[in-house]
Short mmCIF file of C-alpha atoms in Angstrom, two decimals:
data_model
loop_
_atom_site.label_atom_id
_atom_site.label_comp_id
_atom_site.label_asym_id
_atom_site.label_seq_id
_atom_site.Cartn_x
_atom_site.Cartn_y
_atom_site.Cartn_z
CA UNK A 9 -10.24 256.90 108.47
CA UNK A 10 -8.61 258.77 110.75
CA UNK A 11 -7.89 258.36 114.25
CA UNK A 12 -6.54 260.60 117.12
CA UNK A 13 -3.69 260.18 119.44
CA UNK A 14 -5.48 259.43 122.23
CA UNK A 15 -7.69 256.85 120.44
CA UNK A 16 -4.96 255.39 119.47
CA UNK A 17 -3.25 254.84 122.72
CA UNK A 18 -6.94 253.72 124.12
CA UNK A 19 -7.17 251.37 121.00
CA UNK A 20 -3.27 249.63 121.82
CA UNK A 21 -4.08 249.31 125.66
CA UNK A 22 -7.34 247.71 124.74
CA UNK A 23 -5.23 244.79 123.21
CA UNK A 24 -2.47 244.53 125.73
CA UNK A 25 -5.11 244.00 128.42
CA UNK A 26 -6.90 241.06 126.11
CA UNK A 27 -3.44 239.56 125.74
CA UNK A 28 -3.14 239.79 129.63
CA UNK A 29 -6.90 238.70 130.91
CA UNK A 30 -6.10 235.82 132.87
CA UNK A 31 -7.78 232.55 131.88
CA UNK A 32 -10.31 231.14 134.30
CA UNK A 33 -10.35 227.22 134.77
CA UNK A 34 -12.69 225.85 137.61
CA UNK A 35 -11.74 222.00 137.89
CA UNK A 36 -14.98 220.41 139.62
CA UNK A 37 -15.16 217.00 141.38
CA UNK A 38 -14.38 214.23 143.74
CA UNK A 39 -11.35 214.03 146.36
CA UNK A 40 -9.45 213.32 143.16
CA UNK A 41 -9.70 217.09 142.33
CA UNK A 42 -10.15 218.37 145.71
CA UNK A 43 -6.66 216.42 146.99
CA UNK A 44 -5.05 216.26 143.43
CA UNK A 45 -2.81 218.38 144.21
CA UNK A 46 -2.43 219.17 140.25
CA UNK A 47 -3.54 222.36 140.16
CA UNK A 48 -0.48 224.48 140.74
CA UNK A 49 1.27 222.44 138.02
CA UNK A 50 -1.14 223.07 135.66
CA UNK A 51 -1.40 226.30 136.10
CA UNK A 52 2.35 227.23 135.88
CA UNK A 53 2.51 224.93 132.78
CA UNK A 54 -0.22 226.11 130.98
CA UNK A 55 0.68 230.09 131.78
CA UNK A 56 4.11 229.51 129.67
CA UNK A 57 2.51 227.73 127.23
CA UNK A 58 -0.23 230.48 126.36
CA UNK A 59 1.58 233.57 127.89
CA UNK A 60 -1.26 234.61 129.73
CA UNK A 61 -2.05 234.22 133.46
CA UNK A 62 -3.99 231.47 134.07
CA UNK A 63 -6.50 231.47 137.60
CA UNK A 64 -7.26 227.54 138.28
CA UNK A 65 -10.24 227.54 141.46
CA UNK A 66 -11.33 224.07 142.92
CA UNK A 67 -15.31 223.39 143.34
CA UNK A 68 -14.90 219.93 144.46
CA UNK A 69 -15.02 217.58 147.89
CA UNK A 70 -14.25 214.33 149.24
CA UNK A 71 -16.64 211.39 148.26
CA UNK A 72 -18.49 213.70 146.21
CA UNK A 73 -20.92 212.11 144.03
CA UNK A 74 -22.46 213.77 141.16
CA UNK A 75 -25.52 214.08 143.46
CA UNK A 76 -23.50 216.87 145.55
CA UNK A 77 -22.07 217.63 141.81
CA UNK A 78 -26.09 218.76 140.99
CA UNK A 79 -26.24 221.05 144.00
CA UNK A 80 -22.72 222.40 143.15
CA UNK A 81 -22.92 223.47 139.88
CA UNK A 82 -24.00 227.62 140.48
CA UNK A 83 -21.06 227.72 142.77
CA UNK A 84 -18.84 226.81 139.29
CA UNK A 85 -20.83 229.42 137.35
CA UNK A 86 -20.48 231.92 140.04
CA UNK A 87 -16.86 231.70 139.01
CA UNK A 88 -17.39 232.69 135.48
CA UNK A 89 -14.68 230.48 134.41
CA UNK A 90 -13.28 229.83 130.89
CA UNK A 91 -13.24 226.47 131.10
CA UNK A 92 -14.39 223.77 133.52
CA UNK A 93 -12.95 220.53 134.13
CA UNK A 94 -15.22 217.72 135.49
CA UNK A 95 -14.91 214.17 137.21
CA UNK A 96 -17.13 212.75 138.79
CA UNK A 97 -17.69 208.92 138.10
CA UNK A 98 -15.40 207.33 140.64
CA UNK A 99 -17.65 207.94 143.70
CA UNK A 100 -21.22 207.29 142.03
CA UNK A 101 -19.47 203.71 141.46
CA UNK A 102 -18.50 202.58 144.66
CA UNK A 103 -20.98 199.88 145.65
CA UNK A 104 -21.53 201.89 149.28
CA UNK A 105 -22.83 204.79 147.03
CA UNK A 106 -26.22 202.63 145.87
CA UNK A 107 -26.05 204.91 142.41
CA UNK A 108 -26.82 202.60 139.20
CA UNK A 109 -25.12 203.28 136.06
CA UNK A 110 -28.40 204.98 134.45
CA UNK A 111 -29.06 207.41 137.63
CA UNK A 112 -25.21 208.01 137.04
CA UNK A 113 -25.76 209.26 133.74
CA UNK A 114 -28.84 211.35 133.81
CA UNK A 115 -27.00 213.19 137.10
CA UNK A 116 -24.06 213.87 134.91
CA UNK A 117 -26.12 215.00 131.88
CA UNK A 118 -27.83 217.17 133.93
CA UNK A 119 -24.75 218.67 135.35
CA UNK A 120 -23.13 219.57 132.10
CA UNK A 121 -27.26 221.01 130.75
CA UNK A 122 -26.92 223.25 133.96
CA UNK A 123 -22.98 224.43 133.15
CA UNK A 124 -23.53 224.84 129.13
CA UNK A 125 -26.63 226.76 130.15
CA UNK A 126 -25.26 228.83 133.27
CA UNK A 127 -21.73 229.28 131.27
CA UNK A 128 -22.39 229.17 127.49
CA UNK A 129 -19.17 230.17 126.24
CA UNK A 130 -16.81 228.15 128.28
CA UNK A 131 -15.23 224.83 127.64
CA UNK A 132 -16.32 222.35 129.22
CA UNK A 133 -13.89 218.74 129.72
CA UNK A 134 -14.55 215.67 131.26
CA UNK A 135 -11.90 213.88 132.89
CA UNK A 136 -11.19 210.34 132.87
CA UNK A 137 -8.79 210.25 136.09
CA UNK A 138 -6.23 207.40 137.78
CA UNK A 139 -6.91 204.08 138.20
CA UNK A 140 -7.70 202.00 141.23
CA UNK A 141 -6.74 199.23 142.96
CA UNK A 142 -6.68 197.54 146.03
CA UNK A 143 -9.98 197.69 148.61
CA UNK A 144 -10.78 200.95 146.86
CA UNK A 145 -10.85 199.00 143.41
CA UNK A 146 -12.58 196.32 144.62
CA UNK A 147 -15.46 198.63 145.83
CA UNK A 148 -15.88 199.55 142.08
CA UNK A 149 -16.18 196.82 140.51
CA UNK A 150 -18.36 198.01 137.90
CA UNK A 151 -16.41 201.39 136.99
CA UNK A 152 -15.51 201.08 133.74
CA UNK A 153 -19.54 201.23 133.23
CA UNK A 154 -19.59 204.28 134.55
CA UNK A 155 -16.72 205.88 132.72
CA UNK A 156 -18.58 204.64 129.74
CA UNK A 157 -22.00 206.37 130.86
CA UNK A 158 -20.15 209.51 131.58
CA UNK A 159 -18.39 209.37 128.29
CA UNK A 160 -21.82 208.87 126.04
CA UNK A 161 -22.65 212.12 127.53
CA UNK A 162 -20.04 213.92 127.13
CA UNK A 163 -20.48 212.51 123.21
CA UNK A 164 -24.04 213.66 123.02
CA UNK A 165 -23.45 217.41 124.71
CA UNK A 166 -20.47 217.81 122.48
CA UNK A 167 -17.95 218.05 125.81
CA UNK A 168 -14.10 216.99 125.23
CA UNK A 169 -12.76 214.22 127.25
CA UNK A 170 -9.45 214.56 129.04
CA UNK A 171 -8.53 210.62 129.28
CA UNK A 172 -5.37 209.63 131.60
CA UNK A 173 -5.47 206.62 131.12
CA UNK A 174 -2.47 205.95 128.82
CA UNK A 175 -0.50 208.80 130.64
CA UNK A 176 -1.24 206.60 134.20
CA UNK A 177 -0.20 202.76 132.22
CA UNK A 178 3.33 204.31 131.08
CA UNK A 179 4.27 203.65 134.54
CA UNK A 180 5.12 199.62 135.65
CA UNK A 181 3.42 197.92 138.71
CA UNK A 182 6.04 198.73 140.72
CA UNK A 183 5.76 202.31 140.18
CA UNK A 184 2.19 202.65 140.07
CA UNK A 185 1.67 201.43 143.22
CA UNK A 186 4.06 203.75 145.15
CA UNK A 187 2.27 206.42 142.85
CA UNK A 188 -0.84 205.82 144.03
CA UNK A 189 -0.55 204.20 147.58
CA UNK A 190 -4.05 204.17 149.06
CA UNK A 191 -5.39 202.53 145.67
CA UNK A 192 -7.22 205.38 144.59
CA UNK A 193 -5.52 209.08 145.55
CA UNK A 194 -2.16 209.92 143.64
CA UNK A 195 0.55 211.10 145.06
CA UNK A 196 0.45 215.10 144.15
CA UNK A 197 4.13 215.53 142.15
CA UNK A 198 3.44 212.23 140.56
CA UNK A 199 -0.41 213.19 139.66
CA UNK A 200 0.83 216.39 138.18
CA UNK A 201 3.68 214.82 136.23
CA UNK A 202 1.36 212.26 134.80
CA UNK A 203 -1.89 214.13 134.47
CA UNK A 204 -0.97 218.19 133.59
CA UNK A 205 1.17 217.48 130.12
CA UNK A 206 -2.34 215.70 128.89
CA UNK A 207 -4.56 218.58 129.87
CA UNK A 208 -2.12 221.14 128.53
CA UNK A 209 -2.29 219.56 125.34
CA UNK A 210 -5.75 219.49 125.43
CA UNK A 211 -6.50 222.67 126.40
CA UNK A 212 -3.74 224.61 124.09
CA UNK A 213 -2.25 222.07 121.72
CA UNK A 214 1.46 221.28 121.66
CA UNK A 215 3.69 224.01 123.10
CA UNK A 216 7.02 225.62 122.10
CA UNK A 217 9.53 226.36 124.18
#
């Protein structure tokens, strides 16, 4: 088969712009997302370790619940994203919140029904975020439940989990507590040190340099 000149220069520019297309990440949440102040990290990280500009937007707000999560979710697929990151268990288990465990769960399986449906080819991760402490802890007592309900769905629906957990108990007591002063918001450069390594590995395995 042969080709012309001009196909051929159509044919080469047709792969430089797939190596260039920008990946699209929506993270989706709670203040944890909204305030994380993560983002920018991420994003620079994760553009040298794929080579390809990366476009992170934020769907999220402060004490959102995964009831405000239900009415958010065509905003996320109005962004056409690649991949979605999602957390939204911290708020649905503060006791001021009056959300059981089960009503939890069925608003979070819903959520990722409505974002595999709206968004079928993206990747969708949940994220297991910081721990608490302090008045804000104490307001949760029961959140480990709710990680867990959020977690069997993300098992059923075939949805990663993004768990920095292990990335947050590195730290001492000391440490962690400046990190995360209020009991329950990180400090952004510490979030982002903690937090983006474990996503970047997630989302594109380990990186050369």
């Amino acid at each position: 088969m042969r080709f012309s000149a001009g196909l051929f220069v159509i044919l080469l520019l047709s792969v430089a712009d797939v190596k260039a297309a920008s990946l699209k990440i929506v993270t989706f949440g709670t203040s944890l997302t909204a305030r994380g102040g993560w983002q920018k990290s991420l994003q620079q990280d994760l553009e040298r370790c794929i080579h390809r500009p990366v476009n992170i937007a934020i769907v999220a707000k402060s004490g959102a619940t995964t009831e405000w999560g239900l009415s958010s979710v065509e905003s996320v697929v109005a962004e056409r994203p690649d991949i979605v990151l999602v957390e939204f268990y911290a708020n649905d288990a503060a006791l001021n919140r009056w959300m059981s465990v089960s009503r939890s769960r069925q608003n979070f399986s819903t959520i990722v029904d409505r974002l595999k449906a709206g968004l079928p080819r993206a990747r969708i991760y949940m994220m297991v975020m910081n721990p608490m402490s302090g008045l804000r802890g104490a307001i949760r007592p029961f959140l480990s439940s709710y990680i867990s309900a959020h977690r069997s769905v993300a098992a059923e629906r075939d949805v990663a989990v993004i768990d920095h957990t292990n990335g947050w108990s590195m730290l001492s007591a000391e440490n962690l507590s400046k990190a995360i002063p209020d009991g329950a918001h990180p400090v952004a450069s510490i979030a982002a040190k903690v937090m983006v390594p474990t996503i970047v590995e997630a989302l594109a395995g380990a990186c050369g340099d």
